[in-house]
C-alpha positions as YAML, in Angstrom:
chain: A
units: angstrom
residues:
- id: 1
  name: MET
  ca: [14.83, 24.11, 25.76]
- id: 2
  name: SER
  ca: [11.33, 23.13, 26.88]
- id: 3
  name: TRP
  ca: [8.71, 22.23, 24.25]
- id: 4
  name: VAL
  ca: [6.43, 25.19, 23.52]
- id: 5
  name: VAL
  ca: [4.14, 24.10, 20.64]
- id: 6
  name: GLN
  ca: [0.69, 22.88, 21.70]
- id: 7
  name: PRO
  ca: [-1.15, 19.97, 19.99]
- id: 8
  name: GLY
  ca: [-3.43, 21.25, 17.22]
- id: 9
  name: THR
  ca: [-1.24, 24.29, 16.45]
- id: 10
  name: GLU
  ca: [-0.81, 25.03, 12.73]
- id: 11
  name: MET
  ca: [2.06, 27.03, 11.30]
- id: 12
  name: LEU
  ca: [4.41, 27.29, 8.34]
- id: 13
  name: ARG
  ca: [7.08, 24.63, 8.57]
- id: 14
  name: LYS
  ca: [9.81, 27.20, 8.04]
- id: 15
  name: ASP
  ca: [8.45, 29.21, 10.99]
- id: 16
  name: LEU
  ca: [8.46, 26.06, 13.13]
- id: 17
  name: HIS
  ca: [12.17, 25.48, 12.46]
- id: 18
  name: ALA
  ca: [12.89, 29.13, 13.16]
- id: 19
  name: LEU
  ca: [11.02, 28.85, 16.47]
- id: 20
  name: LEU
  ca: [12.85, 25.69, 17.49]
- id: 21
  name: GLY
  ca: [16.20, 26.97, 16.29]
- id: 22
  name: GLY
  ca: [17.12, 24.19, 13.88]
- id: 23
  name: GLY
  ca: [16.32, 20.93, 12.13]
- id: 24
  name: ASN
  ca: [16.37, 20.02, 8.45]
- id: 25
  name: ALA
  ca: [13.37, 21.76, 6.87]
- id: 26
  name: GLN
  ca: [13.27, 19.27, 3.94]
- id: 27
  name: SER
  ca: [13.57, 15.95, 5.74]
- id: 28
  name: GLY
  ca: [10.66, 13.80, 6.89]
- id: 29
  name: ILE
  ca: [12.57, 12.90, 10.07]
- id: 30
  name: THR
  ca: [14.85, 15.44, 11.70]
- id: 31
  name: SER
  ca: [16.19, 16.40, 15.10]
- id: 32
  name: VAL
  ca: [16.84, 19.76, 16.71]
- id: 33
  name: SER
  ca: [20.36, 20.30, 18.02]
- id: 34
  name: GLY
  ca: [20.56, 20.72, 21.78]
- id: 35
  name: THR
  ca: [17.21, 19.00, 22.43]
- id: 36
  name: THR
  ca: [15.90, 15.46, 22.86]
- id: 37
  name: ASP
  ca: [13.17, 15.99, 20.25]
- id: 38
  name: VAL
  ca: [12.86, 14.00, 17.01]
- id: 39
  name: LEU
  ca: [10.48, 15.68, 14.56]
- id: 40
  name: LEU
  ca: [8.37, 13.53, 12.24]
- id: 41
  name: PHE
  ca: [6.50, 15.06, 9.30]
- id: 42
  name: ALA
  ca: [3.62, 13.05, 7.84]
- id: 43
  name: THR
  ca: [3.23, 14.02, 4.20]
- id: 44
  name: GLN
  ca: [0.15, 14.38, 2.01]
- id: 45
  name: SER
  ca: [2.11, 13.25, -1.06]
- id: 46
  name: GLY
  ca: [2.58, 9.68, 0.17]
- id: 47
  name: GLU
  ca: [-0.55, 8.51, -1.65]
- id: 48
  name: LEU
  ca: [1.21, 9.28, -4.92]
- id: 49
  name: PHE
  ca: [3.62, 6.51, -4.03]
- id: 50
  name: GLY
  ca: [1.20, 3.86, -2.79]
- id: 51
  name: TYR
  ca: [1.18, 4.58, 0.94]
- id: 52
  name: SER
  ca: [-0.47, 6.99, 3.35]
- id: 53
  name: ASP
  ca: [0.42, 8.19, 6.84]
- id: 54
  name: GLY
  ca: [-2.47, 8.44, 9.26]
- id: 55
  name: TRP
  ca: [-4.61, 7.07, 12.06]
- id: 56
  name: ASP
  ca: [-5.91, 3.52, 12.19]
- id: 57
  name: GLY
  ca: [-7.65, 2.78, 15.46]
- id: 58
  name: PRO
  ca: [-5.58, 4.05, 18.39]
- id: 59
  name: PHE
  ca: [-2.34, 4.05, 16.36]
- id: 60
  name: PHE
  ca: [-0.76, 6.46, 13.89]
- id: 61
  name: PHE
  ca: [1.06, 4.69, 11.06]
- id: 62
  name: TYR
  ca: [4.08, 6.62, 9.83]
- id: 63
  name: THR
  ca: [6.22, 5.72, 6.81]
- id: 64
  name: GLY
  ca: [9.95, 6.07, 7.29]
- id: 65
  name: GLU
  ca: [12.49, 8.06, 5.28]
- id: 66
  name: GLY
  ca: [14.27, 7.12, 2.06]
- id: 67
  name: GLN
  ca: [12.98, 8.12, -1.39]
- id: 68
  name: VAL
  ca: [14.82, 5.61, -3.60]
- id: 69
  name: GLY
  ca: [15.16, 1.84, -3.17]
- id: 70
  name: ASP
  ca: [14.26, -0.24, -0.13]
- id: 71
  name: GLN
  ca: [14.19, 1.80, 3.06]
- id: 72
  name: GLN
  ca: [16.86, 0.85, 5.61]
- id: 73
  name: MET
  ca: [16.73, 0.88, 9.39]
- id: 74
  name: ASN
  ca: [19.41, 3.54, 9.77]
- id: 75
  name: ARG
  ca: [19.75, 7.32, 10.24]
- id: 76
  name: GLY
  ca: [16.31, 8.88, 10.87]
- id: 77
  name: ASN
  ca: [14.51, 5.54, 10.83]
- id: 78
  name: ALA
  ca: [16.86, 4.16, 13.48]
- id: 79
  name: ALA
  ca: [16.37, 7.34, 15.54]
- id: 80
  name: VAL
  ca: [12.61, 6.67, 15.56]
- id: 81
  name: LEU
  ca: [12.92, 2.99, 16.46]
- id: 82
  name: HIS
  ca: [15.43, 3.53, 19.28]
- id: 83
  name: HIS
  ca: [14.07, 6.82, 20.65]
- id: 84
  name: LYS
  ca: [13.05, 5.36, 24.04]
- id: 85
  name: ARG
  ca: [16.43, 3.78, 24.67]
- id: 86
  name: LYS
  ca: [18.11, 7.09, 23.91]
- id: 87
  name: GLY
  ca: [15.67, 9.17, 25.96]
- id: 88
  name: ARG
  ca: [14.22, 11.06, 23.01]
- id: 89
  name: THR
  ca: [10.67, 12.22, 22.28]
- id: 90
  name: LEU
  ca: [8.93, 11.83, 18.93]
- id: 91
  name: ARG
  ca: [7.05, 14.99, 17.89]
- id: 92
  name: LEU
  ca: [4.60, 14.33, 15.07]
- id: 93
  name: PHE
  ca: [3.47, 16.92, 12.54]
- id: 94
  name: SER
  ca: [1.03, 16.49, 9.65]
- id: 95
  name: GLU
  ca: [1.01, 18.51, 6.44]
- id: 96
  name: VAL
  ca: [-2.35, 20.26, 6.19]
- id: 97
  name: GLY
  ca: [-1.77, 22.50, 3.18]
- id: 98
  name: GLU
  ca: [0.54, 25.00, 1.55]
- id: 99
  name: THR
  ca: [0.60, 28.68, 0.69]
- id: 100
  name: SER
  ca: [0.60, 30.21, -2.79]
- id: 101
  name: THR
  ca: [4.39, 30.17, -2.59]
- id: 102
  name: SER
  ca: [4.39, 26.39, -1.90]
- id: 103
  name: ALA
  ca: [5.43, 26.89, 1.72]
- id: 104
  name: LYS
  ca: [4.17, 23.88, 3.71]
- id: 105
  name: ILE
  ca: [1.67, 24.35, 6.53]
- id: 106
  name: VAL
  ca: [1.99, 21.73, 9.28]
- id: 107
  name: LYS
  ca: [-0.10, 20.85, 12.33]
- id: 108
  name: TYR
  ca: [1.43, 19.56, 15.54]
- id: 109
  name: GLU
  ca: [-0.30, 16.28, 16.43]
- id: 110
  name: GLY
  ca: [1.50, 15.74, 19.73]
- id: 111
  name: ALA
  ca: [4.13, 13.53, 21.34]
- id: 112
  name: PHE
  ca: [4.27, 9.86, 20.28]
- id: 113
  name: GLU
  ca: [6.22, 6.68, 20.95]
- id: 114
  name: VAL
  ca: [6.71, 3.49, 18.95]
- id: 115
  name: ASP
  ca: [4.36, 0.73, 20.02]
- id: 116
  name: ASP
  ca: [6.24, -1.92, 22.01]
- id: 117
  name: ASP
  ca: [4.15, -4.86, 20.74]
- id: 118
  name: ALA
  ca: [4.66, -4.10, 17.04]
- id: 119
  name: PRO
  ca: [6.97, -1.11, 16.56]
- id: 120
  name: TRP
  ca: [7.35, -1.42, 12.79]
- id: 121
  name: ALA
  ca: [6.69, -3.57, 9.74]
- id: 122
  name: ARG
  ca: [7.39, -3.51, 6.02]
- id: 123
  name: ALA
  ca: [5.04, -2.63, 3.17]
- id: 124
  name: ASP
  ca: [5.36, -2.14, -0.60]
- id: 125
  name: ALA
  ca: [5.25, 1.29, -2.23]
- id: 126
  name: LEU
  ca: [6.86, 3.23, -5.08]
- id: 127
  name: ASP
  ca: [10.01, 5.28, -4.88]
- id: 128
  name: ARG
  ca: [10.39, 8.63, -6.62]
- id: 129
  name: ASN
  ca: [11.53, 6.80, -9.78]
- id: 130
  name: LYS
  ca: [8.25, 4.80, -9.75]
- id: 131
  name: GLU
  ca: [10.05, 1.56, -8.91]
- id: 132
  name: ILE
  ca: [8.37, -0.81, -6.45]
- id: 133
  name: ARG
  ca: [10.32, -1.03, -3.22]
- id: 134
  name: SER
  ca: [9.93, -1.95, 0.46]
- id: 135
  name: VAL
  ca: [9.21, 0.80, 2.99]
- id: 136
  name: ILE
  ca: [9.28, 0.87, 6.79]
- id: 137
  name: VAL
  ca: [5.97, 1.64, 8.51]
- id: 138
  name: PHE
  ca: [6.14, 2.62, 12.20]
- id: 139
  name: ARG
  ca: [3.19, 2.04, 14.51]
- id: 140
  name: LEU
  ca: [3.03, 4.99, 16.90]
- id: 141
  name: SER
  ca: [1.02, 5.52, 20.08]
- id: 142
  name: PRO
  ca: [0.23, 8.99, 21.45]
- id: 143
  name: VAL
  ca: [1.85, 10.07, 24.70]
- id: 144
  name: GLY
  ca: [-0.48, 12.07, 26.92]
- id: 145
  name: HIS
  ca: [-3.31, 14.11, 25.40]
- id: 146
  name: VAL
  ca: [-3.52, 14.15, 21.62]
- id: 147
  name: PRO
  ca: [-6.60, 15.66, 19.93]
- id: 148
  name: ALA
  ca: [-8.37, 12.82, 18.11]
- id: 149
  name: PRO
  ca: [-9.19, 13.60, 14.46]
- id: 150
  name: ARG
  ca: [-12.77, 13.14, 13.33]
- id: 151
  name: SER
  ca: [-11.85, 10.20, 11.14]
- id: 152
  name: ARG
  ca: [-10.15, 8.29, 13.94]
- id: 153
  name: PRO
  ca: [-12.18, 5.14, 14.73]
- id: 154
  name: ALA
  ca: [-12.80, 4.36, 18.40]
- id: 155
  name: LYS
  ca: [-11.72, 0.73, 18.07]
- id: 156
  name: PRO
  ca: [-8.51, -1.27, 18.42]
- id: 157
  name: VAL
  ca: [-6.44, -2.53, 15.52]
- id: 158
  name: PRO
  ca: [-7.99, -5.84, 14.41]
- id: 159
  name: ALA
  ca: [-6.24, -8.97, 15.65]
- id: 160
  name: ALA
  ca: [-6.48, -10.65, 12.24]
- id: 161
  name: PRO
  ca: [-6.27, -9.53, 8.61]
- id: 162
  name: ALA
  ca: [-9.46, -7.77, 7.52]
- id: 163
  name: VAL
  ca: [-10.85, -8.85, 4.14]
- id: 164
  name: GLN
  ca: [-13.82, -7.06, 2.59]
- id: 165
  name: GLU
  ca: [-15.69, -7.39, -0.70]
- id: 166
  name: VAL
  ca: [-15.74, -4.07, -2.58]
- id: 167
  name: PRO
  ca: [-16.93, -3.00, -6.07]
- id: 168
  name: LEU
  ca: [-14.43, -3.13, -8.90]
- id: 169
  name: GLU
  ca: [-14.67, 0.64, -9.13]
- id: 170
  name: GLU
  ca: [-13.09, 1.11, -5.71]
- id: 171
  name: HIS
  ca: [-9.39, 1.89, -6.04]
- id: 172
  name: ALA
  ca: [-9.86, 1.25, -9.75]
- id: 173
  name: GLY
  ca: [-6.25, 1.94, -10.72]
- id: 174
  name: ASP
  ca: [-3.44, -0.51, -10.14]
- id: 175
  name: THR
  ca: [-2.27, -0.58, -6.52]
- id: 176
  name: PHE
  ca: [0.94, 1.20, -7.46]
- id: 177
  name: GLN
  ca: [-0.48, 3.53, -10.11]
- id: 178
  name: THR
  ca: [0.47, 7.03, -9.05]
- id: 179
  name: SER
  ca: [-2.33, 9.55, -8.86]
- id: 180
  name: GLY
  ca: [-2.15, 12.13, -11.61]
- id: 181
  name: SER
  ca: [0.56, 10.39, -13.60]
- id: 182
  name: GLU
  ca: [0.19, 9.00, -17.11]
- id: 183
  name: PRO
  ca: [-0.54, 5.24, -17.10]
- id: 184
  name: THR
  ca: [1.85, 3.01, -19.00]
- id: 185
  name: GLU
  ca: [0.64, 1.11, -22.05]
- id: 186
  name: ALA
  ca: [0.67, -2.14, -20.04]
- id: 187
  name: GLU
  ca: [-1.45, -0.52, -17.33]
- id: 188
  name: ARG
  ca: [-3.96, 0.73, -19.89]
- id: 189
  name: ARG
  ca: [-4.19, -2.76, -21.40]
- id: 190
  name: GLU
  ca: [-4.60, -4.25, -17.93]
- id: 191
  name: ALA
  ca: [-7.48, -1.95, -16.99]
- id: 192
  name: LYS
  ca: [-9.24, -2.62, -20.31]
- id: 193
  name: LEU
  ca: [-8.66, -6.36, -19.92]
- id: 194
  name: VAL
  ca: [-10.19, -6.45, -16.43]
- id: 195
  name: GLN
  ca: [-13.29, -4.60, -17.60]
- id: 196
  name: SER
  ca: [-13.67, -6.88, -20.61]
- id: 197
  name: TYR
  ca: [-13.35, -10.01, -18.48]
- id: 198
  name: ARG
  ca: [-15.78, -8.58, -15.96]
- id: 199
  name: ALA
  ca: [-18.39, -7.95, -18.66]
- id: 200
  name: TRP
  ca: [-17.91, -11.49, -20.00]
- id: 201
  name: LEU
  ca: [-18.33, -13.05, -16.56]
- id: 202
  name: GLU
  ca: [-21.38, -10.97, -15.73]
- id: 203
  name: GLY
  ca: [-22.86, -11.87, -19.10]
- id: 204
  name: ALA
  ca: [-22.52, -15.50, -18.05]
- id: 205
  name: GLY
  ca: [-24.41, -14.79, -14.82]
- id: 206
  name: HIS
  ca: [-21.41, -14.50, -12.51]
- id: 207
  name: THR
  ca: [-21.09, -11.97, -9.68]
- id: 208
  name: VAL
  ca: [-17.72, -10.23, -9.42]
- id: 209
  name: CYS
  ca: [-16.02, -7.82, -7.05]
- id: 210
  name: ARG
  ca: [-12.61, -6.97, -5.65]
- id: 211
  name: GLN
  ca: [-11.23, -8.07, -2.31]
- id: 212
  name: LYS
  ca: [-9.88, -5.34, -0.06]
- id: 213
  name: ILE
  ca: [-7.20, -6.72, 2.25]
- id: 214
  name: LYS
  ca: [-5.77, -5.02, 5.33]
- id: 215
  name: PRO
  ca: [-2.92, -7.13, 6.74]
- id: 216
  name: GLU
  ca: [-2.59, -7.27, 10.50]
- id: 217
  name: GLY
  ca: [-0.65, -4.47, 12.14]
- id: 218
  name: LEU
  ca: [0.04, -2.44, 8.97]
- id: 219
  name: GLY
  ca: [-1.44, 0.88, 7.97]
- id: 220
  name: VAL
  ca: [-1.69, -0.23, 4.34]
- id: 221
  name: THR
  ca: [-4.46, -1.70, 2.19]
- id: 222
  name: ILE
  ca: [-4.08, -3.95, -0.85]
- id: 223
  name: TYR
  ca: [-6.68, -4.82, -3.49]
- id: 224
  name: THR
  ca: [-7.12, -7.81, -5.74]
- id: 225
  name: ASP
  ca: [-7.77, -7.06, -9.41]
- id: 226
  name: LEU
  ca: [-10.94, -9.17, -9.56]
- id: 227
  name: PHE
  ca: [-12.72, -11.87, -7.56]
- id: 228
  name: ASP
  ca: [-15.39, -14.12, -9.06]
- id: 229
  name: LEU
  ca: [-17.86, -14.73, -6.22]
- id: 230
  name: THR
  ca: [-19.71, -17.36, -8.24]
- id: 231
  name: THR
  ca: [-16.72, -19.68, -8.61]
- id: 232
  name: MET
  ca: [-14.49, -18.28, -5.83]
- id: 233
  name: ASP
  ca: [-11.77, -17.52, -8.39]
- id: 234
  name: LEU
  ca: [-9.03, -15.10, -7.30]
- id: 235
  name: VAL
  ca: [-7.80, -13.18, -10.37]
- id: 236
  name: GLU
  ca: [-4.70, -11.05, -10.96]
- id: 237
  name: ALA
  ca: [-4.43, -9.28, -14.33]
- id: 238
  name: LYS
  ca: [-1.36, -8.16, -16.25]
- id: 239
  name: GLY
  ca: [-1.23, -6.16, -19.46]
- id: 240
  name: SER
  ca: [2.01, -7.78, -20.63]
- id: 241
  name: LEU
  ca: [3.11, -11.33, -21.47]
- id: 242
  name: SER
  ca: [6.65, -10.74, -20.18]
- id: 243
  name: ARG
  ca: [8.18, -13.15, -17.71]
- id: 244
  name: GLN
  ca: [8.62, -10.30, -15.24]
- id: 245
  name: HIS
  ca: [4.90, -9.44, -15.25]
- id: 246
  name: ILE
  ca: [3.79, -13.06, -15.03]
- id: 247
  name: ARG
  ca: [6.16, -13.75, -12.15]
- id: 248
  name: MET
  ca: [4.81, -10.67, -10.40]
- id: 249
  name: ALA
  ca: [1.23, -11.88, -10.89]
- id: 250
  name: LEU
  ca: [2.19, -15.30, -9.50]
- id: 251
  name: GLY
  ca: [3.68, -13.73, -6.39]
- id: 252
  name: GLN
  ca: [0.67, -11.47, -5.87]
- id: 253
  name: LEU
  ca: [-1.74, -14.40, -6.09]
- id: 254
  name: LEU
  ca: [0.30, -16.40, -3.58]
- id: 255
  name: ASP
  ca: [0.22, -13.38, -1.27]
- id: 256
  name: TYR
  ca: [-3.50, -12.58, -1.66]
- id: 257
  name: GLY
  ca: [-4.38, -16.26, -1.36]
- id: 258
  name: ARG
  ca: [-3.13, -16.25, 2.24]
- id: 259
  name: PHE
  ca: [-5.97, -13.90, 3.18]
- id: 260
  name: VAL
  ca: [-8.81, -14.49, 0.71]
- id: 261
  name: LYS
  ca: [-10.79, -17.73, 0.76]
- id: 262
  name: HIS
  ca: [-10.75, -19.10, -2.78]
- id: 263
  name: VAL
  ca: [-11.16, -22.25, -4.85]
- id: 264
  name: THR
  ca: [-8.91, -21.32, -7.78]
- id: 265
  name: ARG
  ca: [-6.30, -18.67, -8.60]
- id: 266
  name: THR
  ca: [-5.97, -17.22, -12.08]
- id: 267
  name: VAL
  ca: [-3.66, -14.92, -14.03]
- id: 268
  name: LEU
  ca: [-5.57, -12.88, -16.63]
- id: 269
  name: LEU
  ca: [-3.45, -11.94, -19.68]
- id: 270
  name: PRO
  ca: [-4.08, -10.14, -23.01]
- id: 271
  name: GLU
  ca: [-2.98, -13.20, -25.05]
- id: 272
  name: ARG
  ca: [-1.92, -16.80, -24.56]
- id: 273
  name: PRO
  ca: [1.59, -16.74, -23.03]
- id: 274
  name: ALA
  ca: [4.43, -19.11, -23.91]
- id: 275
  name: ASP
  ca: [3.82, -22.71, -22.89]
- id: 276
  name: GLU
  ca: [6.83, -22.58, -20.58]
- id: 277
  name: LEU
  ca: [5.24, -19.70, -18.62]
- id: 278
  name: ILE
  ca: [1.92, -21.54, -18.46]
- id: 279
  name: ALA
  ca: [3.88, -24.46, -16.98]
- id: 280
  name: LEU
  ca: [5.33, -22.07, -14.39]
- id: 281
  name: LEU
  ca: [1.83, -21.03, -13.31]
- id: 282
  name: HIS
  ca: [0.61, -24.63, -13.30]
- id: 283
  name: ALA
  ca: [3.48, -25.62, -11.02]
- id: 284
  name: PHE
  ca: [1.75, -23.48, -8.38]
- id: 285
  name: GLU
  ca: [-1.77, -24.68, -9.32]
- id: 286
  name: ILE
  ca: [-2.58, -21.34, -10.95]
- id: 287
  name: ASP
  ca: [-4.76, -21.13, -14.07]
- id: 288
  name: CYS
  ca: [-4.29, -18.83, -17.05]
- id: 289
  name: VAL
  ca: [-7.12, -16.97, -18.84]
- id: 290
  name: PHE
  ca: [-6.88, -14.85, -21.99]
- id: 291
  name: PRO
  ca: [-9.26, -13.50, -24.70]
- id: 292
  name: ASP
  ca: [-10.42, -15.87, -27.44]
- id: 293
  name: LYS
  ca: [-12.24, -14.73, -30.59]
- id: 294
  name: GLN
  ca: [-14.67, -17.66, -30.56]
- id: 295
  name: LEU
  ca: [-15.18, -18.33, -26.85]
- id: 296
  name: GLY
  ca: [-14.78, -14.83, -25.46]
- id: 297
  name: PHE
  ca: [-12.15, -16.01, -22.98]
- id: 298
  name: MET
  ca: [-10.22, -19.26, -22.81]
- id: 299
  name: ARG
  ca: [-8.96, -20.86, -19.61]
- id: 300
  name: VAL
  ca: [-5.93, -23.14, -19.45]
- id: 301
  name: SER
  ca: [-6.43, -24.87, -16.12]
- id: 302
  name: ALA
  ca: [-3.73, -26.28, -13.93]
- id: 303
  name: PRO
  ca: [-4.12, -30.08, -13.75]
- id: 304
  name: ALA
  ca: [-5.20, -29.96, -10.10]
- id: 305
  name: ASN
  ca: [-7.93, -27.43, -10.96]
- id: 306
  name: ARG
  ca: [-9.73, -29.37, -13.70]
- id: 307
  name: PRO
  ca: [-12.50, -29.43, -14.77]
- id: 308
  name: ALA
  ca: [-12.39, -25.77, -15.82]
- id: 309
  name: HIS
  ca: [-15.23, -23.55, -14.68]
- id: 310
  name: ALA
  ca: [-14.97, -20.89, -17.39]
...
């Protein structure tokens, strides 16, 4: 069967499957029996889970299938990656709305292929149980004429990670905080802690911001919790003193530090943690800061970072 849907066409997803004569109407990646077409559906709900499908330069970044746990390169994801070898065509659709009966409206973007130079990479997101996991992000190039959306920049993907100073208010929730969901108690403490530390730093004449990081070749953006421009201190906050949270903060700082120029790295906590956990941070030359009734905030500096600057 020849392909009959033109780029830019909008229709109910159920009508699309009826027109094509098959395909799983619930799956993000599906094929139509008797054809060489693989249908991809870019969802609007991805932002609830810490990722978003969409254009970045000349590429469309598409997150693979799998709602729980780390995504695997099998089934639909493998069909996308190996589509050229198997002589198949990727047909991309974007959700553009829904009817009063919750029937999805999709728009046909056009035919695409995985980019040969960087076909896919991994990024962090949430699964449907709100657990952090690893997802597959495909980098797709249009085949033939594809109507360019208004928001599509006329520039190539940058050759190096892009780092930009942004106000603390931008992307103010935690990177993995789901839109519209109730924050956890630790997340509420974390947000309050960041604002309190910000006010204290600004009261001391410091200038603060966040760093917005876009790693090379990925359609994802990550944000630091706080960056002290006056002292070049890279800060990650946690609302809990648990080992799990402190280890997570340590890993995030090591990750962000690869991109952001800094002098020191600091974990901001609601109270002084156990000495053994402070020693863990110091082993990686990471400081610890927490509220103090007399000083406002107290810093326990790693030996290599002394003298303290706060």
